[in-house]
Amino acid sequence: MGNLLELIALLWFLVCWLGYTEYSKRRAADRPCLSNTLDLYREDWMRVMLRRENRIADASVVGNLERNGAFFASSCLLILAGIITALGYTQEVMEVFSTMPFGTLPTREVWELRMVVLLVVFIYAFFKFTWSMRMYNFVSVMVGSAPPPDDTKTSPAGREAFARSAGNICNLAGDAFNLGLRSYYYALAVVGWFIHPIVFMAASTLVVIVLYRREFCSTALEALRAGKVFEEPMPGKAENSPKPKS
């Protein structure tokens, strides 16, 4: 019965993580959220950048965004080193845990499974943060190669295509960073597993609720939406809207 509860808790965690990731992606196609709102801001940023002669500020912003990913990626490596070290001292760690006034002490196999799940979560986060860093590096190259405002060889259509392309790369980098950051939230839910599987399931559910409220119902979203008149349609609406009959 105990092992069955452990398995149910792990499956619920995966449902929460994978399910919310897919849900938020689909929901963002027809409803304002932090992700698609920032997408529009980033594309507008690239259009404004093309009209500036001095682009030092733009390069500085991209560098700051890249450093944020580097910080979290470095943190992931330190955490992974700690988890691997703890795996080598499983028996000692379990003995220390058994003296604490909360939680139940599982079998060695279940304990190691919990550690491995935590390890996988931070490995996933590391890959997302490093991919975000690399794409921000792509954005830096595109900012450096952007046509100057007085360049008569680049047509308005070419400038718009460049702005959309650079904005899209910046959006992908932001999405990867967001997924890596979410992994930290889910890692905190896994920590609840070391107390009890029920706590693990409750923490996984709470993480989904917190992520949903911040992504779709936060005051930050309201402020971002109020800060600009968005002339572009919401993602997904333009493609799905019926075309007029000739």
PDB file of C-alpha atoms in Angstrom:
ATOM      1  CA  MET A   1       0.000   0.000   0.000  1.00  0.00           C
ATOM      2  CA  GLY A   2       2.856   2.357   0.841  1.00  0.00           C
ATOM      3  CA  ASN A   3       4.613   1.835  -2.491  1.00  0.00           C
ATOM      4  CA  LEU A   4       1.299   2.286  -4.322  1.00  0.00           C
ATOM      5  CA  LEU A   5       0.812   5.674  -2.654  1.00  0.00           C
ATOM      6  CA  GLU A   6       4.352   6.656  -3.646  1.00  0.00           C
ATOM      7  CA  LEU A   7       3.601   5.740  -7.253  1.00  0.00           C
ATOM      8  CA  ILE A   8       0.301   7.628  -7.268  1.00  0.00           C
ATOM      9  CA  ALA A   9       2.029  10.713  -5.863  1.00  0.00           C
ATOM     10  CA  LEU A  10       4.717  10.564  -8.562  1.00  0.00           C
ATOM     11  CA  LEU A  11       2.119  10.131 -11.318  1.00  0.00           C
ATOM     12  CA  TRP A  12       0.133  13.083  -9.971  1.00  0.00           C
ATOM     13  CA  PHE A  13       3.287  15.190 -10.004  1.00  0.00           C
ATOM     14  CA  LEU A  14       3.899  14.316 -13.655  1.00  0.00           C
ATOM     15  CA  VAL A  15       0.272  15.080 -14.526  1.00  0.00           C
ATOM     16  CA  CYS A  16       0.553  18.474 -12.839  1.00  0.00           C
ATOM     17  CA  TRP A  17       3.852  19.336 -14.523  1.00  0.00           C
ATOM     18  CA  LEU A  18       3.202  18.060 -18.037  1.00  0.00           C
ATOM     19  CA  GLY A  19      -0.506  18.824 -17.945  1.00  0.00           C
ATOM     20  CA  TYR A  20      -0.086  22.449 -16.913  1.00  0.00           C
ATOM     21  CA  THR A  21       2.717  22.973 -19.430  1.00  0.00           C
ATOM     22  CA  GLU A  22       0.430  21.828 -22.253  1.00  0.00           C
ATOM     23  CA  TYR A  23      -2.593  23.657 -20.851  1.00  0.00           C
ATOM     24  CA  SER A  24      -0.760  26.982 -20.522  1.00  0.00           C
ATOM     25  CA  LYS A  25       0.552  26.658 -24.066  1.00  0.00           C
ATOM     26  CA  ARG A  26      -2.950  26.089 -25.471  1.00  0.00           C
ATOM     27  CA  ARG A  27      -4.574  28.663 -23.206  1.00  0.00           C
ATOM     28  CA  ALA A  28      -2.093  31.326 -24.274  1.00  0.00           C
ATOM     29  CA  ALA A  29      -3.359  30.970 -27.850  1.00  0.00           C
ATOM     30  CA  ASP A  30      -6.692  32.662 -27.056  1.00  0.00           C
ATOM     31  CA  ARG A  31      -6.277  34.491 -23.759  1.00  0.00           C
ATOM     32  CA  PRO A  32      -3.942  37.267 -22.558  1.00  0.00           C
ATOM     33  CA  CYS A  33      -1.165  35.994 -20.313  1.00  0.00           C
ATOM     34  CA  LEU A  34       2.337  37.025 -19.302  1.00  0.00           C
ATOM     35  CA  SER A  35       3.904  34.916 -22.035  1.00  0.00           C
ATOM     36  CA  ASN A  36       2.050  36.234 -25.085  1.00  0.00           C
ATOM     37  CA  THR A  37       1.996  39.791 -23.715  1.00  0.00           C
ATOM     38  CA  LEU A  38       5.773  39.824 -23.352  1.00  0.00           C
ATOM     39  CA  ASP A  39       6.026  38.327 -26.842  1.00  0.00           C
ATOM     40  CA  LEU A  40       4.363  41.442 -28.242  1.00  0.00           C
ATOM     41  CA  TYR A  41       6.606  43.708 -26.161  1.00  0.00           C
ATOM     42  CA  ARG A  42       9.729  41.936 -27.425  1.00  0.00           C
ATOM     43  CA  GLU A  43       8.717  42.263 -31.072  1.00  0.00           C
ATOM     44  CA  ASP A  44       7.959  45.944 -30.513  1.00  0.00           C
ATOM     45  CA  TRP A  45      11.370  46.294 -28.833  1.00  0.00           C
ATOM     46  CA  MET A  46      13.067  44.969 -31.964  1.00  0.00           C
ATOM     47  CA  ARG A  47      11.131  47.427 -34.155  1.00  0.00           C
ATOM     48  CA  VAL A  48      12.162  50.328 -31.934  1.00  0.00           C
ATOM     49  CA  MET A  49      15.750  49.058 -31.938  1.00  0.00           C
ATOM     50  CA  LEU A  50      15.862  49.312 -35.727  1.00  0.00           C
ATOM     51  CA  ARG A  51      14.980  53.006 -35.508  1.00  0.00           C
ATOM     52  CA  ARG A  52      17.833  53.766 -33.079  1.00  0.00           C
ATOM     53  CA  GLU A  53      21.317  54.665 -34.230  1.00  0.00           C
ATOM     54  CA  ASN A  54      22.926  53.904 -30.869  1.00  0.00           C
ATOM     55  CA  ARG A  55      22.108  50.345 -29.821  1.00  0.00           C
ATOM     56  CA  ILE A  56      24.324  50.034 -26.766  1.00  0.00           C
ATOM     57  CA  ALA A  57      21.271  49.999 -24.501  1.00  0.00           C
ATOM     58  CA  ASP A  58      19.725  47.138 -26.485  1.00  0.00           C
ATOM     59  CA  ALA A  59      22.916  45.093 -26.299  1.00  0.00           C
ATOM     60  CA  SER A  60      23.079  45.769 -22.553  1.00  0.00           C
ATOM     61  CA  VAL A  61      19.522  44.540 -22.018  1.00  0.00           C
ATOM     62  CA  VAL A  62      20.214  41.336 -23.944  1.00  0.00           C
ATOM     63  CA  GLY A  63      23.372  40.816 -21.905  1.00  0.00           C
ATOM     64  CA  ASN A  64      21.447  41.203 -18.648  1.00  0.00           C
ATOM     65  CA  LEU A  65      18.858  38.666 -19.783  1.00  0.00           C
ATOM     66  CA  GLU A  66      21.611  36.239 -20.729  1.00  0.00           C
ATOM     67  CA  ARG A  67      23.291  36.664 -17.335  1.00  0.00           C
ATOM     68  CA  ASN A  68      20.033  35.801 -15.569  1.00  0.00           C
ATOM     69  CA  GLY A  69      20.028  32.450 -17.338  1.00  0.00           C
ATOM     70  CA  ALA A  70      23.701  31.938 -16.521  1.00  0.00           C
ATOM     71  CA  PHE A  71      23.033  32.534 -12.822  1.00  0.00           C
ATOM     72  CA  PHE A  72      20.274  29.926 -12.655  1.00  0.00           C
ATOM     73  CA  ALA A  73      22.246  27.451 -14.774  1.00  0.00           C
ATOM     74  CA  SER A  74      25.196  27.766 -12.375  1.00  0.00           C
ATOM     75  CA  SER A  75      22.825  27.287  -9.438  1.00  0.00           C
ATOM     76  CA  CYS A  76      21.513  24.109 -11.067  1.00  0.00           C
ATOM     77  CA  LEU A  77      25.040  22.699 -11.269  1.00  0.00           C
ATOM     78  CA  LEU A  78      25.636  23.377  -7.581  1.00  0.00           C
ATOM     79  CA  ILE A  79      22.328  21.773  -6.637  1.00  0.00           C
ATOM     80  CA  LEU A  80      23.036  18.758  -8.852  1.00  0.00           C
ATOM     81  CA  ALA A  81      26.414  18.317  -7.186  1.00  0.00           C
ATOM     82  CA  GLY A  82      24.710  18.377  -3.796  1.00  0.00           C
ATOM     83  CA  ILE A  83      22.084  15.817  -4.819  1.00  0.00           C
ATOM     84  CA  ILE A  84      24.693  13.452  -6.266  1.00  0.00           C
ATOM     85  CA  THR A  85      26.720  13.764  -3.073  1.00  0.00           C
ATOM     86  CA  ALA A  86      23.623  13.002  -0.991  1.00  0.00           C
ATOM     87  CA  LEU A  87      22.968   9.899  -3.090  1.00  0.00           C
ATOM     88  CA  GLY A  88      26.357   8.598  -2.028  1.00  0.00           C
ATOM     89  CA  TYR A  89      25.412   9.015   1.632  1.00  0.00           C
ATOM     90  CA  THR A  90      21.853   7.709   1.467  1.00  0.00           C
ATOM     91  CA  GLN A  91      22.022   5.660   4.653  1.00  0.00           C
ATOM     92  CA  GLU A  92      23.489   8.506   6.680  1.00  0.00           C
ATOM     93  CA  VAL A  93      20.924  10.999   5.362  1.00  0.00           C
ATOM     94  CA  MET A  94      18.068   8.598   6.144  1.00  0.00           C
ATOM     95  CA  GLU A  95      19.343   8.202   9.707  1.00  0.00           C
ATOM     96  CA  VAL A  96      19.364  11.966  10.166  1.00  0.00           C
ATOM     97  CA  PHE A  97      15.873  12.222   8.664  1.00  0.00           C
ATOM     98  CA  SER A  98      14.561   9.516  11.007  1.00  0.00           C
ATOM     99  CA  THR A  99      15.308  11.739  14.006  1.00  0.00           C
ATOM    100  CA  MET A 100      13.091  14.562  12.734  1.00  0.00           C
ATOM    101  CA  PRO A 101       9.595  14.935  14.213  1.00  0.00           C
ATOM    102  CA  PHE A 102       7.773  14.941  10.886  1.00  0.00           C
ATOM    103  CA  GLY A 103       7.330  12.591   7.978  1.00  0.00           C
ATOM    104  CA  THR A 104       7.676   8.844   7.647  1.00  0.00           C
ATOM    105  CA  LEU A 105      10.893   7.044   6.792  1.00  0.00           C
ATOM    106  CA  PRO A 106      10.484   5.093   3.517  1.00  0.00           C
ATOM    107  CA  THR A 107      12.533   2.220   2.198  1.00  0.00           C
ATOM    108  CA  ARG A 108      15.966   2.901   0.748  1.00  0.00           C
ATOM    109  CA  GLU A 109      14.676   2.317  -2.801  1.00  0.00           C
ATOM    110  CA  VAL A 110      11.849   4.857  -2.406  1.00  0.00           C
ATOM    111  CA  TRP A 111      14.241   7.380  -0.866  1.00  0.00           C
ATOM    112  CA  GLU A 112      16.644   7.027  -3.767  1.00  0.00           C
ATOM    113  CA  LEU A 113      13.739   7.371  -6.206  1.00  0.00           C
ATOM    114  CA  ARG A 114      12.854  10.691  -4.600  1.00  0.00           C
ATOM    115  CA  MET A 115      16.440  11.873  -4.956  1.00  0.00           C
ATOM    116  CA  VAL A 116      16.574  10.773  -8.592  1.00  0.00           C
ATOM    117  CA  VAL A 117      13.338  12.621  -9.405  1.00  0.00           C
ATOM    118  CA  LEU A 118      14.774  15.759  -7.824  1.00  0.00           C
ATOM    119  CA  LEU A 119      17.947  15.215  -9.852  1.00  0.00           C
ATOM    120  CA  VAL A 120      15.967  14.926 -13.096  1.00  0.00           C
ATOM    121  CA  VAL A 121      14.032  18.124 -12.382  1.00  0.00           C
ATOM    122  CA  PHE A 122      17.230  20.163 -12.019  1.00  0.00           C
ATOM    123  CA  ILE A 123      18.841  18.512 -15.050  1.00  0.00           C
ATOM    124  CA  TYR A 124      15.809  19.601 -17.072  1.00  0.00           C
ATOM    125  CA  ALA A 125      16.090  23.115 -15.630  1.00  0.00           C
ATOM    126  CA  PHE A 126      19.802  23.254 -16.500  1.00  0.00           C
ATOM    127  CA  PHE A 127      19.145  22.383 -20.140  1.00  0.00           C
ATOM    128  CA  LYS A 128      16.385  25.005 -20.378  1.00  0.00           C
ATOM    129  CA  PHE A 129      18.495  27.769 -18.847  1.00  0.00           C
ATOM    130  CA  THR A 130      21.512  27.018 -21.038  1.00  0.00           C
ATOM    131  CA  TRP A 131      19.327  26.915 -24.160  1.00  0.00           C
ATOM    132  CA  SER A 132      17.850  30.270 -23.143  1.00  0.00           C
ATOM    133  CA  MET A 133      21.382  31.656 -22.745  1.00  0.00           C
ATOM    134  CA  ARG A 134      22.356  30.453 -26.182  1.00  0.00           C
ATOM    135  CA  MET A 135      19.293  31.987 -27.844  1.00  0.00           C
ATOM    136  CA  TYR A 136      19.930  35.314 -26.141  1.00  0.00           C
ATOM    137  CA  ASN A 137      23.409  35.032 -27.659  1.00  0.00           C
ATOM    138  CA  PHE A 138      21.674  34.684 -31.048  1.00  0.00           C
ATOM    139  CA  VAL A 139      19.704  37.846 -30.276  1.00  0.00           C
ATOM    140  CA  SER A 140      22.975  39.666 -29.508  1.00  0.00           C
ATOM    141  CA  VAL A 141      24.303  38.694 -32.930  1.00  0.00           C
ATOM    142  CA  MET A 142      21.088  39.872 -34.598  1.00  0.00           C
ATOM    143  CA  VAL A 143      21.220  43.206 -32.769  1.00  0.00           C
ATOM    144  CA  GLY A 144      24.789  43.634 -33.989  1.00  0.00           C
ATOM    145  CA  SER A 145      23.807  42.835 -37.583  1.00  0.00           C
ATOM    146  CA  ALA A 146      20.642  44.954 -37.629  1.00  0.00           C
ATOM    147  CA  PRO A 147      20.504  47.470 -40.501  1.00  0.00           C
ATOM    148  CA  PRO A 148      21.056  51.104 -39.420  1.00  0.00           C
ATOM    149  CA  PRO A 149      18.153  53.582 -39.648  1.00  0.00           C
ATOM    150  CA  ASP A 150      19.662  55.368 -42.682  1.00  0.00           C
ATOM    151  CA  ASP A 151      20.242  52.159 -44.654  1.00  0.00           C
ATOM    152  CA  THR A 152      18.349  52.666 -47.921  1.00  0.00           C
ATOM    153  CA  LYS A 153      19.092  49.160 -49.214  1.00  0.00           C
ATOM    154  CA  THR A 154      16.780  47.521 -46.667  1.00  0.00           C
ATOM    155  CA  SER A 155      13.108  47.879 -47.535  1.00  0.00           C
ATOM    156  CA  PRO A 156      10.395  48.468 -44.910  1.00  0.00           C
ATOM    157  CA  ALA A 157       9.218  44.899 -45.486  1.00  0.00           C
ATOM    158  CA  GLY A 158      12.756  43.660 -44.886  1.00  0.00           C
ATOM    159  CA  ARG A 159      12.981  45.632 -41.657  1.00  0.00           C
ATOM    160  CA  GLU A 160       9.688  44.239 -40.458  1.00  0.00           C
ATOM    161  CA  ALA A 161      10.787  40.701 -41.290  1.00  0.00           C
ATOM    162  CA  PHE A 162      14.031  41.257 -39.386  1.00  0.00           C
ATOM    163  CA  ALA A 163      12.183  42.663 -36.361  1.00  0.00           C
ATOM    164  CA  ARG A 164       9.788  39.716 -36.297  1.00  0.00           C
ATOM    165  CA  SER A 165      12.602  37.211 -36.643  1.00  0.00           C
ATOM    166  CA  ALA A 166      14.687  38.800 -33.887  1.00  0.00           C
ATOM    167  CA  GLY A 167      11.586  39.114 -31.697  1.00  0.00           C
ATOM    168  CA  ASN A 168      10.727  35.468 -32.268  1.00  0.00           C
ATOM    169  CA  ILE A 169      14.212  34.323 -31.189  1.00  0.00           C
ATOM    170  CA  CYS A 170      13.922  36.551 -28.123  1.00  0.00           C
ATOM    171  CA  ASN A 171      10.502  35.046 -27.375  1.00  0.00           C
ATOM    172  CA  LEU A 172      11.869  31.511 -27.615  1.00  0.00           C
ATOM    173  CA  ALA A 173      14.676  32.432 -25.237  1.00  0.00           C
ATOM    174  CA  GLY A 174      12.162  33.886 -22.798  1.00  0.00           C
ATOM    175  CA  ASP A 175       9.970  30.782 -23.020  1.00  0.00           C
ATOM    176  CA  ALA A 176      12.937  28.507 -22.309  1.00  0.00           C
ATOM    177  CA  PHE A 177      13.889  30.642 -19.305  1.00  0.00           C
ATOM    178  CA  ASN A 178      10.297  30.495 -18.074  1.00  0.00           C
ATOM    179  CA  LEU A 179      10.239  26.686 -18.288  1.00  0.00           C
ATOM    180  CA  GLY A 180      13.509  26.494 -16.399  1.00  0.00           C
ATOM    181  CA  LEU A 181      12.158  28.792 -13.704  1.00  0.00           C
ATOM    182  CA  ARG A 182       9.024  26.689 -13.378  1.00  0.00           C
ATOM    183  CA  SER A 183      11.258  23.698 -12.678  1.00  0.00           C
ATOM    184  CA  TYR A 184      12.406  25.379  -9.475  1.00  0.00           C
ATOM    185  CA  TYR A 185       8.779  25.583  -8.366  1.00  0.00           C
ATOM    186  CA  TYR A 186       8.227  21.902  -9.113  1.00  0.00           C
ATOM    187  CA  ALA A 187      11.468  21.037  -7.321  1.00  0.00           C
ATOM    188  CA  LEU A 188      10.020  22.626  -4.181  1.00  0.00           C
ATOM    189  CA  ALA A 189       7.009  20.329  -4.588  1.00  0.00           C
ATOM    190  CA  VAL A 190       9.360  17.329  -4.750  1.00  0.00           C
ATOM    191  CA  VAL A 191      10.865  18.438  -1.438  1.00  0.00           C
ATOM    192  CA  GLY A 192       7.412  17.852   0.067  1.00  0.00           C
ATOM    193  CA  TRP A 193       7.737  14.212  -1.016  1.00  0.00           C
ATOM    194  CA  PHE A 194      10.437  13.732   1.611  1.00  0.00           C
ATOM    195  CA  ILE A 195       7.818  14.533   4.260  1.00  0.00           C
ATOM    196  CA  HIS A 196       4.928  12.432   2.930  1.00  0.00           C
ATOM    197  CA  PRO A 197       3.426  11.467  -0.472  1.00  0.00           C
ATOM    198  CA  ILE A 198       0.215  13.325   0.401  1.00  0.00           C
ATOM    199  CA  VAL A 199       2.233  16.462   1.080  1.00  0.00           C
ATOM    200  CA  PHE A 200       3.931  15.908  -2.293  1.00  0.00           C
ATOM    201  CA  MET A 201       0.582  15.749  -4.106  1.00  0.00           C
ATOM    202  CA  ALA A 202      -0.733  18.812  -2.277  1.00  0.00           C
ATOM    203  CA  ALA A 203       2.442  20.768  -3.043  1.00  0.00           C
ATOM    204  CA  SER A 204       2.272  19.801  -6.739  1.00  0.00           C
ATOM    205  CA  THR A 205      -1.310  21.047  -6.909  1.00  0.00           C
ATOM    206  CA  LEU A 206      -0.393  24.256  -5.103  1.00  0.00           C
ATOM    207  CA  VAL A 207       2.437  24.930  -7.546  1.00  0.00           C
ATOM    208  CA  VAL A 208       0.038  24.645 -10.492  1.00  0.00           C
ATOM    209  CA  ILE A 209      -2.402  27.053  -8.819  1.00  0.00           C
ATOM    210  CA  VAL A 210       0.364  29.570  -8.113  1.00  0.00           C
ATOM    211  CA  LEU A 211       1.712  29.341 -11.680  1.00  0.00           C
ATOM    212  CA  TYR A 212      -1.769  29.760 -13.175  1.00  0.00           C
ATOM    213  CA  ARG A 213      -2.604  32.789 -11.058  1.00  0.00           C
ATOM    214  CA  ARG A 214       0.697  34.473 -11.867  1.00  0.00           C
ATOM    215  CA  GLU A 215       0.506  33.712 -15.578  1.00  0.00           C
ATOM    216  CA  PHE A 216      -3.160  34.514 -16.250  1.00  0.00           C
ATOM    217  CA  CYS A 217      -4.588  36.482 -13.292  1.00  0.00           C
ATOM    218  CA  SER A 218      -1.760  38.536 -11.809  1.00  0.00           C
ATOM    219  CA  THR A 219      -1.592  42.281 -11.279  1.00  0.00           C
ATOM    220  CA  ALA A 220       1.681  42.218 -13.241  1.00  0.00           C
ATOM    221  CA  LEU A 221      -0.267  41.027 -16.295  1.00  0.00           C
ATOM    222  CA  GLU A 222      -2.802  43.818 -15.839  1.00  0.00           C
ATOM    223  CA  ALA A 223      -0.026  46.387 -15.631  1.00  0.00           C
ATOM    224  CA  LEU A 224       1.692  45.046 -18.752  1.00  0.00           C
ATOM    225  CA  ARG A 225      -1.544  45.020 -20.731  1.00  0.00           C
ATOM    226  CA  ALA A 226      -2.387  48.549 -19.571  1.00  0.00           C
ATOM    227  CA  GLY A 227       1.013  49.859 -20.601  1.00  0.00           C
ATOM    228  CA  LYS A 228       0.484  49.490 -24.335  1.00  0.00           C
ATOM    229  CA  VAL A 229      -2.285  49.535 -26.916  1.00  0.00           C
ATOM    230  CA  PHE A 230      -1.857  46.242 -28.696  1.00  0.00           C
ATOM    231  CA  GLU A 231      -2.673  46.588 -32.368  1.00  0.00           C
ATOM    232  CA  GLU A 232      -1.800  42.986 -33.179  1.00  0.00           C
ATOM    233  CA  PRO A 233      -4.419  40.250 -32.648  1.00  0.00           C
ATOM    234  CA  MET A 234      -3.961  37.756 -29.863  1.00  0.00           C
ATOM    235  CA  PRO A 235      -1.859  34.745 -30.884  1.00  0.00           C
ATOM    236  CA  GLY A 236      -4.006  32.163 -32.600  1.00  0.00           C
ATOM    237  CA  LYS A 237      -6.902  34.468 -33.421  1.00  0.00           C
ATOM    238  CA  ALA A 238      -5.603  35.740 -36.747  1.00  0.00           C
ATOM    239  CA  GLU A 239      -4.920  32.218 -37.989  1.00  0.00           C
ATOM    240  CA  ASN A 240      -8.270  30.862 -36.816  1.00  0.00           C
ATOM    241  CA  SER A 241     -10.492  33.745 -37.857  1.00  0.00           C
ATOM    242  CA  PRO A 242     -12.692  33.036 -40.910  1.00  0.00           C
ATOM    243  CA  LYS A 243     -11.594  34.676 -44.134  1.00  0.00           C
ATOM    244  CA  PRO A 244     -14.090  36.903 -45.982  1.00  0.00           C
ATOM    245  CA  LYS A 245     -15.709  35.278 -48.997  1.00  0.00           C
ATOM    246  CA  SER A 246     -14.987  36.849 -52.336  1.00  0.00           C
TER     247      SER A 246
END
